[in-house]
């Protein structure tokens, strides 16, 4: 299945791709359906109002993830990739006062954020833990249009009909004709690479060829620039993160200490781990504050890939623009395989699907950038993912802060260790990446719901009393 590098890596805002970006996208899609003349329910008059209900994990941790704000902003016509976070509060305040949505191509639509946006703490909707229902009504209260959306991780959104169609599609469903290397699994990826003589990055580049070489390179460069800018912002900020847990930003102070210690010429042997950690923490502190990040593959795991990339750029030899792009292309190839065959949603499979997937992507990207073979790259991804299996998603207060920020740091360290181990071998290994991905999905399905982004178990309910 072809998943573009720009679907795995998307610009957006924090704190969550599934709980913030996804609901915002769903709200904007619902407006588009209303504006585009979606077939109304028989007997309805002109559309006049909207109501929204959030279900499953979106209800249980929606407040901490700013899901309600995201829905409101989406209904105001905002998109994650273009929203100005500084202007968000004023827009929301304006709607709370007017309780009317005004959009070109639509009549005025009544929407009171206090009364028309509901958190439903009952059973989750049937197809995914992150479900939401958008309903439109005419002036007499008759149903005009009802659409169920699922936020399936990484900012991806599907309607109920799209979810059912994807679930029922045969495994050998035809790929787009412009995709010359339509690998769905790691095994197919390795086989296609062996037949063609191409690297994973080269095959991924060929699959993106419709964009043109210059445009593709420019877009990849823009992604890495956004990642680096997020790290730099995180390293420059201090204070307490929003949300009520009173978690202090630490990246700036740690970075300052590391810079000072550089002058001593006696760095600790483990200092490389500290650099990787501070880069990851900088990103995830920005994400927790609602800043601009790149899904990699999700917001909750947004720090791991940028941290490993920055570590390679700043601390390793052999750096070049071409290899930097290969890093991102290879990481995206692994992310696409995981998304296709399992999940990148913490609400569905736990944090193994978020930070675990991110570590696998980062390990593969680093192995590629350091000249690894396709087999070594696949091995690196498998090692990193294998040692995140079973990781729960249990955020304190529904906030992407504890334990999420430090988990990204440890994910980066594991990713570099996995790449190093793989590069010391010839690529042969016991557990194939595909099998590891299957285990991750099975583990996630067996995992208790209270450990999957509902904040009803694990670290979320074992906080110090103070």
PDB file of C-alpha atoms in Angstrom, residues 259-412:
ATOM      1  CA  UNK A 259      27.133  23.338  25.875  1.00  0.00           C
ATOM      2  CA  UNK A 260      29.102  24.426  28.947  1.00  0.00           C
ATOM      3  CA  UNK A 261      30.565  20.961  29.420  1.00  0.00           C
ATOM      4  CA  UNK A 262      31.802  20.945  25.827  1.00  0.00           C
ATOM      5  CA  UNK A 263      34.485  23.389  26.934  1.00  0.00           C
ATOM      6  CA  UNK A 264      35.860  21.005  29.577  1.00  0.00           C
ATOM      7  CA  UNK A 265      37.272  18.491  27.073  1.00  0.00           C
ATOM      8  CA  UNK A 266      36.254  15.770  29.536  1.00  0.00           C
ATOM      9  CA  UNK A 267      32.774  14.720  28.441  1.00  0.00           C
ATOM     10  CA  UNK A 268      31.171  11.728  30.094  1.00  0.00           C
ATOM     11  CA  UNK A 269      31.141   8.586  27.921  1.00  0.00           C
ATOM     12  CA  UNK A 270      27.343   8.643  27.842  1.00  0.00           C
ATOM     13  CA  UNK A 271      27.036  12.269  26.718  1.00  0.00           C
ATOM     14  CA  UNK A 272      25.738  11.211  23.285  1.00  0.00           C
ATOM     15  CA  UNK A 273      22.618   9.879  25.003  1.00  0.00           C
ATOM     16  CA  UNK A 274      22.109  13.255  26.649  1.00  0.00           C
ATOM     17  CA  UNK A 275      22.269  15.069  23.310  1.00  0.00           C
ATOM     18  CA  UNK A 276      19.717  12.713  21.783  1.00  0.00           C
ATOM     19  CA  UNK A 277      17.501  13.116  24.835  1.00  0.00           C
ATOM     20  CA  UNK A 278      17.576  16.889  24.900  1.00  0.00           C
ATOM     21  CA  UNK A 279      16.711  17.138  21.199  1.00  0.00           C
ATOM     22  CA  UNK A 280      13.711  14.822  21.659  1.00  0.00           C
ATOM     23  CA  UNK A 281      12.574  16.561  24.834  1.00  0.00           C
ATOM     24  CA  UNK A 282      12.746  19.951  23.129  1.00  0.00           C
ATOM     25  CA  UNK A 283      10.304  18.769  20.444  1.00  0.00           C
ATOM     26  CA  UNK A 284       7.888  17.136  22.840  1.00  0.00           C
ATOM     27  CA  UNK A 285       7.868  20.092  25.193  1.00  0.00           C
ATOM     28  CA  UNK A 286       6.908  22.227  22.208  1.00  0.00           C
ATOM     29  CA  UNK A 287       4.224  19.709  21.285  1.00  0.00           C
ATOM     30  CA  UNK A 288       2.847  19.703  24.845  1.00  0.00           C
ATOM     31  CA  UNK A 289       2.638  23.495  24.679  1.00  0.00           C
ATOM     32  CA  UNK A 290       0.570  23.348  21.463  1.00  0.00           C
ATOM     33  CA  UNK A 291       3.413  24.448  19.221  1.00  0.00           C
ATOM     34  CA  UNK A 292       4.122  23.550  15.603  1.00  0.00           C
ATOM     35  CA  UNK A 293       5.573  20.072  15.102  1.00  0.00           C
ATOM     36  CA  UNK A 294       5.859  17.378  12.440  1.00  0.00           C
ATOM     37  CA  UNK A 295       4.025  14.094  12.974  1.00  0.00           C
ATOM     38  CA  UNK A 296       6.711  11.411  13.049  1.00  0.00           C
ATOM     39  CA  UNK A 297       4.552   9.377  12.780  1.00  0.00           C
ATOM     40  CA  UNK A 298       2.366  11.032  15.465  1.00  0.00           C
ATOM     41  CA  UNK A 299       2.550  14.128  17.647  1.00  0.00           C
ATOM     42  CA  UNK A 300       2.970  12.097  20.820  1.00  0.00           C
ATOM     43  CA  UNK A 301       6.038  10.507  19.197  1.00  0.00           C
ATOM     44  CA  UNK A 302       7.149  13.614  17.308  1.00  0.00           C
ATOM     45  CA  UNK A 303      10.517  13.953  19.041  1.00  0.00           C
ATOM     46  CA  UNK A 304      12.233  10.649  18.298  1.00  0.00           C
ATOM     47  CA  UNK A 305      12.875  10.916  14.544  1.00  0.00           C
ATOM     48  CA  UNK A 306      13.937  14.609  14.647  1.00  0.00           C
ATOM     49  CA  UNK A 307      16.241  13.884  17.604  1.00  0.00           C
ATOM     50  CA  UNK A 308      18.042  11.059  15.808  1.00  0.00           C
ATOM     51  CA  UNK A 309      18.261  13.078  12.602  1.00  0.00           C
ATOM     52  CA  UNK A 310      19.678  16.093  14.492  1.00  0.00           C
ATOM     53  CA  UNK A 311      22.107  13.853  16.371  1.00  0.00           C
ATOM     54  CA  UNK A 312      23.383  12.472  13.065  1.00  0.00           C
ATOM     55  CA  UNK A 313      23.633  15.946  11.510  1.00  0.00           C
ATOM     56  CA  UNK A 314      25.456  17.550  14.440  1.00  0.00           C
ATOM     57  CA  UNK A 315      27.553  14.725  15.878  1.00  0.00           C
ATOM     58  CA  UNK A 316      28.369  12.243  13.104  1.00  0.00           C
ATOM     59  CA  UNK A 317      30.555  12.200   9.996  1.00  0.00           C
ATOM     60  CA  UNK A 318      29.477  11.666   6.394  1.00  0.00           C
ATOM     61  CA  UNK A 319      26.586  14.134   6.487  1.00  0.00           C
ATOM     62  CA  UNK A 320      25.149  15.342   3.166  1.00  0.00           C
ATOM     63  CA  UNK A 321      21.878  16.700   1.828  1.00  0.00           C
ATOM     64  CA  UNK A 322      21.328  13.539  -0.213  1.00  0.00           C
ATOM     65  CA  UNK A 323      21.782  11.285   2.811  1.00  0.00           C
ATOM     66  CA  UNK A 324      19.549  13.519   4.933  1.00  0.00           C
ATOM     67  CA  UNK A 325      16.775  13.050   2.381  1.00  0.00           C
ATOM     68  CA  UNK A 326      17.459   9.300   2.302  1.00  0.00           C
ATOM     69  CA  UNK A 327      17.007   9.282   6.096  1.00  0.00           C
ATOM     70  CA  UNK A 328      13.497  10.744   5.786  1.00  0.00           C
ATOM     71  CA  UNK A 329      12.486   8.606   2.802  1.00  0.00           C
ATOM     72  CA  UNK A 330      13.628   5.416   4.507  1.00  0.00           C
ATOM     73  CA  UNK A 331      11.982   6.312   7.810  1.00  0.00           C
ATOM     74  CA  UNK A 332       8.735   7.030   5.967  1.00  0.00           C
ATOM     75  CA  UNK A 333       8.906   3.678   4.175  1.00  0.00           C
ATOM     76  CA  UNK A 334       9.068   1.869   7.524  1.00  0.00           C
ATOM     77  CA  UNK A 335       6.305   4.053   8.970  1.00  0.00           C
ATOM     78  CA  UNK A 336       4.078   3.249   6.011  1.00  0.00           C
ATOM     79  CA  UNK A 337       4.583  -0.492   6.452  1.00  0.00           C
ATOM     80  CA  UNK A 338       3.716  -0.298  10.148  1.00  0.00           C
ATOM     81  CA  UNK A 339       0.631   1.826   9.500  1.00  0.00           C
ATOM     82  CA  UNK A 340      -0.550  -0.512   6.744  1.00  0.00           C
ATOM     83  CA  UNK A 341      -0.150  -3.725   8.726  1.00  0.00           C
ATOM     84  CA  UNK A 342      -0.742  -2.607  12.313  1.00  0.00           C
ATOM     85  CA  UNK A 343      -1.368   0.843  13.777  1.00  0.00           C
ATOM     86  CA  UNK A 344       0.365   4.059  14.822  1.00  0.00           C
ATOM     87  CA  UNK A 345      -2.468   4.997  17.196  1.00  0.00           C
ATOM     88  CA  UNK A 346      -1.825   4.944  20.939  1.00  0.00           C
ATOM     89  CA  UNK A 347      -5.560   4.678  21.540  1.00  0.00           C
ATOM     90  CA  UNK A 348      -5.637   1.486  19.466  1.00  0.00           C
ATOM     91  CA  UNK A 349      -2.388  -0.339  20.331  1.00  0.00           C
ATOM     92  CA  UNK A 350      -0.688   1.681  23.078  1.00  0.00           C
ATOM     93  CA  UNK A 351       2.520   3.671  22.921  1.00  0.00           C
ATOM     94  CA  UNK A 352       4.312   0.783  21.195  1.00  0.00           C
ATOM     95  CA  UNK A 353       2.463   2.008  18.093  1.00  0.00           C
ATOM     96  CA  UNK A 354       3.665   5.580  18.603  1.00  0.00           C
ATOM     97  CA  UNK A 355       7.132   5.788  20.163  1.00  0.00           C
ATOM     98  CA  UNK A 356       7.830   2.175  19.131  1.00  0.00           C
ATOM     99  CA  UNK A 357       7.030   2.971  15.506  1.00  0.00           C
ATOM    100  CA  UNK A 358       8.987   6.230  15.702  1.00  0.00           C
ATOM    101  CA  UNK A 359      12.054   4.409  17.038  1.00  0.00           C
ATOM    102  CA  UNK A 360      11.822   1.848  14.229  1.00  0.00           C
ATOM    103  CA  UNK A 361      11.570   4.641  11.672  1.00  0.00           C
ATOM    104  CA  UNK A 362      14.479   6.561  13.201  1.00  0.00           C
ATOM    105  CA  UNK A 363      16.671   3.462  13.410  1.00  0.00           C
ATOM    106  CA  UNK A 364      16.000   2.661   9.759  1.00  0.00           C
ATOM    107  CA  UNK A 365      16.636   6.250   8.702  1.00  0.00           C
ATOM    108  CA  UNK A 366      19.938   6.409  10.568  1.00  0.00           C
ATOM    109  CA  UNK A 367      21.080   3.047   9.202  1.00  0.00           C
ATOM    110  CA  UNK A 368      20.317   4.292   5.689  1.00  0.00           C
ATOM    111  CA  UNK A 369      22.106   7.615   6.239  1.00  0.00           C
ATOM    112  CA  UNK A 370      25.168   5.710   7.481  1.00  0.00           C
ATOM    113  CA  UNK A 371      25.304   3.557   4.366  1.00  0.00           C
ATOM    114  CA  UNK A 372      23.544   0.431   5.576  1.00  0.00           C
ATOM    115  CA  UNK A 373      22.223  -2.189   3.206  1.00  0.00           C
ATOM    116  CA  UNK A 374      18.492  -2.795   2.831  1.00  0.00           C
ATOM    117  CA  UNK A 375      18.815  -5.875   5.028  1.00  0.00           C
ATOM    118  CA  UNK A 376      20.657  -3.929   7.738  1.00  0.00           C
ATOM    119  CA  UNK A 377      18.016  -1.188   7.600  1.00  0.00           C
ATOM    120  CA  UNK A 378      15.189  -3.685   8.036  1.00  0.00           C
ATOM    121  CA  UNK A 379      17.114  -5.271  10.905  1.00  0.00           C
ATOM    122  CA  UNK A 380      17.583  -1.881  12.596  1.00  0.00           C
ATOM    123  CA  UNK A 381      13.851  -1.164  12.409  1.00  0.00           C
ATOM    124  CA  UNK A 382      12.996  -4.580  13.830  1.00  0.00           C
ATOM    125  CA  UNK A 383      15.382  -4.260  16.775  1.00  0.00           C
ATOM    126  CA  UNK A 384      13.978  -0.862  17.710  1.00  0.00           C
ATOM    127  CA  UNK A 385      10.340  -1.940  17.458  1.00  0.00           C
ATOM    128  CA  UNK A 386      10.876  -5.268  19.224  1.00  0.00           C
ATOM    129  CA  UNK A 387      12.138  -3.538  22.337  1.00  0.00           C
ATOM    130  CA  UNK A 388       9.084  -1.302  22.609  1.00  0.00           C
ATOM    131  CA  UNK A 389       6.575  -4.164  22.447  1.00  0.00           C
ATOM    132  CA  UNK A 390       3.935  -3.960  25.161  1.00  0.00           C
ATOM    133  CA  UNK A 391       4.468  -0.278  25.917  1.00  0.00           C
ATOM    134  CA  UNK A 392       1.232   1.233  27.208  1.00  0.00           C
ATOM    135  CA  UNK A 393      -0.232   4.665  26.495  1.00  0.00           C
ATOM    136  CA  UNK A 394      -1.146   6.017  29.936  1.00  0.00           C
ATOM    137  CA  UNK A 395      -0.723   9.813  29.942  1.00  0.00           C
ATOM    138  CA  UNK A 396      -1.232  11.559  33.249  1.00  0.00           C
ATOM    139  CA  UNK A 397      -4.229  13.868  33.070  1.00  0.00           C
ATOM    140  CA  UNK A 398      -4.710  13.091  29.395  1.00  0.00           C
ATOM    141  CA  UNK A 399      -1.765  15.407  28.685  1.00  0.00           C
ATOM    142  CA  UNK A 400       1.086  14.518  26.343  1.00  0.00           C
ATOM    143  CA  UNK A 401       3.658  15.257  29.047  1.00  0.00           C
ATOM    144  CA  UNK A 402       4.136  12.456  31.595  1.00  0.00           C
ATOM    145  CA  UNK A 403       5.524   9.982  30.532  1.00  0.00           C
ATOM    146  CA  UNK A 404       5.467  11.030  26.877  1.00  0.00           C
ATOM    147  CA  UNK A 405       8.289  13.588  26.807  1.00  0.00           C
ATOM    148  CA  UNK A 406      10.889  11.268  28.330  1.00  0.00           C
ATOM    149  CA  UNK A 407       9.603   8.292  26.306  1.00  0.00           C
ATOM    150  CA  UNK A 408      10.610  10.111  23.132  1.00  0.00           C
ATOM    151  CA  UNK A 409      14.090  10.653  24.553  1.00  0.00           C
ATOM    152  CA  UNK A 410      14.516   6.967  25.384  1.00  0.00           C
ATOM    153  CA  UNK A 411      13.025   6.066  22.000  1.00  0.00           C
ATOM    154  CA  UNK A 412      15.778   8.061  20.291  1.00  0.00           C
TER     155      UNK A 412
END
